[in-house]
C-alpha positions as semicolon CSV with decimal commas, in nm:
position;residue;x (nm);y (nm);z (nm)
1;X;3,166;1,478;3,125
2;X;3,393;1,307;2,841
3;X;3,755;1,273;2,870
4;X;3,963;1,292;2,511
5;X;4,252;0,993;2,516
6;X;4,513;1,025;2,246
7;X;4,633;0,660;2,214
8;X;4,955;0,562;2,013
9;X;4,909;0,211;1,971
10;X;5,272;-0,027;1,789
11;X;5,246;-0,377;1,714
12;X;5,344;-0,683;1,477
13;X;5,103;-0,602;1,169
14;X;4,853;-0,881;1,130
15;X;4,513;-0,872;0,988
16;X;4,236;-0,782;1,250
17;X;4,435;-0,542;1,499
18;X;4,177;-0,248;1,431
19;X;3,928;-0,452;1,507
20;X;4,063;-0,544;1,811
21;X;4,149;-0,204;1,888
22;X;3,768;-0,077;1,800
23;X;3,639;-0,338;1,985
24;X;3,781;-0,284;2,305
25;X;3,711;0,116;2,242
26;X;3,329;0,045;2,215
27;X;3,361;-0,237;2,478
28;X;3,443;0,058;2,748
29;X;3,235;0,314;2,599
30;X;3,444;0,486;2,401
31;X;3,419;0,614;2,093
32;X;3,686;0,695;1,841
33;X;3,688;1,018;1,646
34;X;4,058;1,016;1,420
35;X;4,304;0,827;1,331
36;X;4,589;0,796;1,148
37;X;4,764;0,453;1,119
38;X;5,051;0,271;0,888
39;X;5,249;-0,013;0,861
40;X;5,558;-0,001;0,834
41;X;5,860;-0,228;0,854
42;X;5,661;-0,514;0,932
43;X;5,547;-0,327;1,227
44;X;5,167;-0,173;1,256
45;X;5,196;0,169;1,440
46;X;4,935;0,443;1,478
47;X;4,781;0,738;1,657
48;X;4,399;0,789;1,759
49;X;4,176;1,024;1,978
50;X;3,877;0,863;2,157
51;X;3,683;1,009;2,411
52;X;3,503;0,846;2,701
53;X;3,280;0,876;3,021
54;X;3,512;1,043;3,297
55;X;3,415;0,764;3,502
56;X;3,524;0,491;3,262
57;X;3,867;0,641;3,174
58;X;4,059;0,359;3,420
59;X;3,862;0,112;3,290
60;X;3,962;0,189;2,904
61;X;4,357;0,202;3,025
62;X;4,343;-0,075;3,183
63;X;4,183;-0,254;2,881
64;X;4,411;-0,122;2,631
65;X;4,715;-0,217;2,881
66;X;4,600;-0,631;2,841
67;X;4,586;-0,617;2,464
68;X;5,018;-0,633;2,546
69;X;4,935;-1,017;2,548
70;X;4,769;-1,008;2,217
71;X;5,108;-0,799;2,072
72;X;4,948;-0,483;2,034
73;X;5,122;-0,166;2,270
74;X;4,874;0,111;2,369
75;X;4,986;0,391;2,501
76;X;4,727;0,635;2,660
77;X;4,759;1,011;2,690
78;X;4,462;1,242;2,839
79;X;4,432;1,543;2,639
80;X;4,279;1,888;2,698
81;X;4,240;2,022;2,354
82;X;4,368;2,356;2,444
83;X;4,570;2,624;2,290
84;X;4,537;2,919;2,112
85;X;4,537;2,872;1,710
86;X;4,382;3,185;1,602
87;X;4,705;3,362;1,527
88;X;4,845;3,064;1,342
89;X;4,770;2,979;0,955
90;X;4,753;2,620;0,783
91;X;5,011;2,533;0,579
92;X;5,074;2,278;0,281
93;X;5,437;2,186;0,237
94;X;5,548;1,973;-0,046
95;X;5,933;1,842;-0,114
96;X;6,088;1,671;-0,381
97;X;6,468;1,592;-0,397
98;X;6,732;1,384;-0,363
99;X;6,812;1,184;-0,061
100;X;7,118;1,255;0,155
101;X;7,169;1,192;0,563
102;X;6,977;1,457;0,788
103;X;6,725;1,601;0,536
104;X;6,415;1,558;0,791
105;X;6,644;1,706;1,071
106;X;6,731;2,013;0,832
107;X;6,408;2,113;0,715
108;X;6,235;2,002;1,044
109;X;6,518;2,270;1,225
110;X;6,395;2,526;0,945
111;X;6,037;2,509;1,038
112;X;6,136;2,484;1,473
113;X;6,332;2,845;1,387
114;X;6,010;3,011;1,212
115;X;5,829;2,873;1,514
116;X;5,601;2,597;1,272
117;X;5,439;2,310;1,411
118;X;5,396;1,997;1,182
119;X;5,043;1,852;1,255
120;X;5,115;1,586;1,015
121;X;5,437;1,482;0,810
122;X;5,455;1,175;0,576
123;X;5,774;1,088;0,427
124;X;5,914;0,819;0,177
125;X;6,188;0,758;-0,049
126;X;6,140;0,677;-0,429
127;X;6,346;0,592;-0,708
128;X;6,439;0,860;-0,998
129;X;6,247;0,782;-1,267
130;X;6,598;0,846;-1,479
131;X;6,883;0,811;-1,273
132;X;6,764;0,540;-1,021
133;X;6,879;0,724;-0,754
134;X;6,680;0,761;-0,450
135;X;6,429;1,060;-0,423
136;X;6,327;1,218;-0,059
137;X;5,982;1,323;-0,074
138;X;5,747;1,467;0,231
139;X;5,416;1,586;0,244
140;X;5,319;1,795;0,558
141;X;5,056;2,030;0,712
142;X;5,177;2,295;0,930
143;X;5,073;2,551;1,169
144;X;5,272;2,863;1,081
145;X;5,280;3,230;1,269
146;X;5,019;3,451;1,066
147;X;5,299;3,668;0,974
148;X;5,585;3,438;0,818
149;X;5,698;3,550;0,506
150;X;5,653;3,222;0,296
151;X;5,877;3,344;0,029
152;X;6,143;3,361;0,275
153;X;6,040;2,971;0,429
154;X;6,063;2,863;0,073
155;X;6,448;2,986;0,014
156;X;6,581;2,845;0,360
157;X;6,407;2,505;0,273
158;X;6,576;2,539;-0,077
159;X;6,914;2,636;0,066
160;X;6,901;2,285;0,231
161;X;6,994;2,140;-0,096
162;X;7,069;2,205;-0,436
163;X;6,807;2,002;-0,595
164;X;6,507;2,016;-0,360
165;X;6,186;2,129;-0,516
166;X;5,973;2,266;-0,264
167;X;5,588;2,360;-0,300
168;X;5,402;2,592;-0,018
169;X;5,029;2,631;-0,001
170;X;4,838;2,824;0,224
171;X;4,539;2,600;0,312
């Protein structure tokens, strides 16, 4: 039987990490299935599922606990995959606007209160192309109730501020 690990992994970013990472995977019999990783700040920080051989689960952990001396923090979760999605709907949500303190708390509050769950979010700030003044954007994929009115999700996200330009798209 295989066991799924989700891993968050956080270290100094340096060439060759994922290969160490993959390496030790394969080393233990795992094998990785998805990913999403980043660097950021100077810091390389991700998220992966891998499953392996019940039997070689403490092995793997205790792998990924010694790369700590080679910088790299691996965290390791056992997951069971299970949950009920088939009265939920994919979402695409888009925003453009301009930054000001809280915006990810206020729109991530809108989408707790509709009962949403962001799957993925990626944020960054740009500058205005005119004004120079920073510009909030966020792309994220959402699990939404069948029945949420989207027109009505679009207005509440709106009402957060003036200027924010937001684009839903039922995937």
């Amino acid at each position: 039987m295989m066991t799924s690990l989700v891993l968050t992994v956080i270290g100094p970013d340096k060439p060759g990490l994922v290969e160490l990472l993959s390496q030790t995977i394969a080393d233990n019999g795992g094998n990785w299935l998805e990913s999403g990783m980043s660097r950021l700040a100077g810091k390389f920080a991700g998220i992966l599922v891998v499953t392996v051989p019940a039997e070689g689960v403490e092995a793997l952990e205790q792998a990924l606990a010694g790369l700590q001396d080679k910088g790299l923090r691996v965290t390791a979760e056992r997951s069971d995959e299970a949950g009920d999605s088939a009265a939920l709907q994919p979402i695409r949500l888009d925003l453009v606007g301009h930054d000001k303190p809280g915006i990810v708390r206020e729109i991530s509050q809108a989408l707790a209160a509709r009962h949403i769950n962001v799957e993925r979010l990626r944020t960054e700030l740009t500058s205005g192309s005119m004004s120079g003044e920073e510009l909030f954007k966020a792309e994220a994929s959402l699990m939404a109730p069948a029945d949420l009115d989207l027109g009505e999700l679009q207005q509440a996200l709106e009402d957060i501020a003036s200027d924010l330009m937001v684009d839903i798209t039922l995937n």
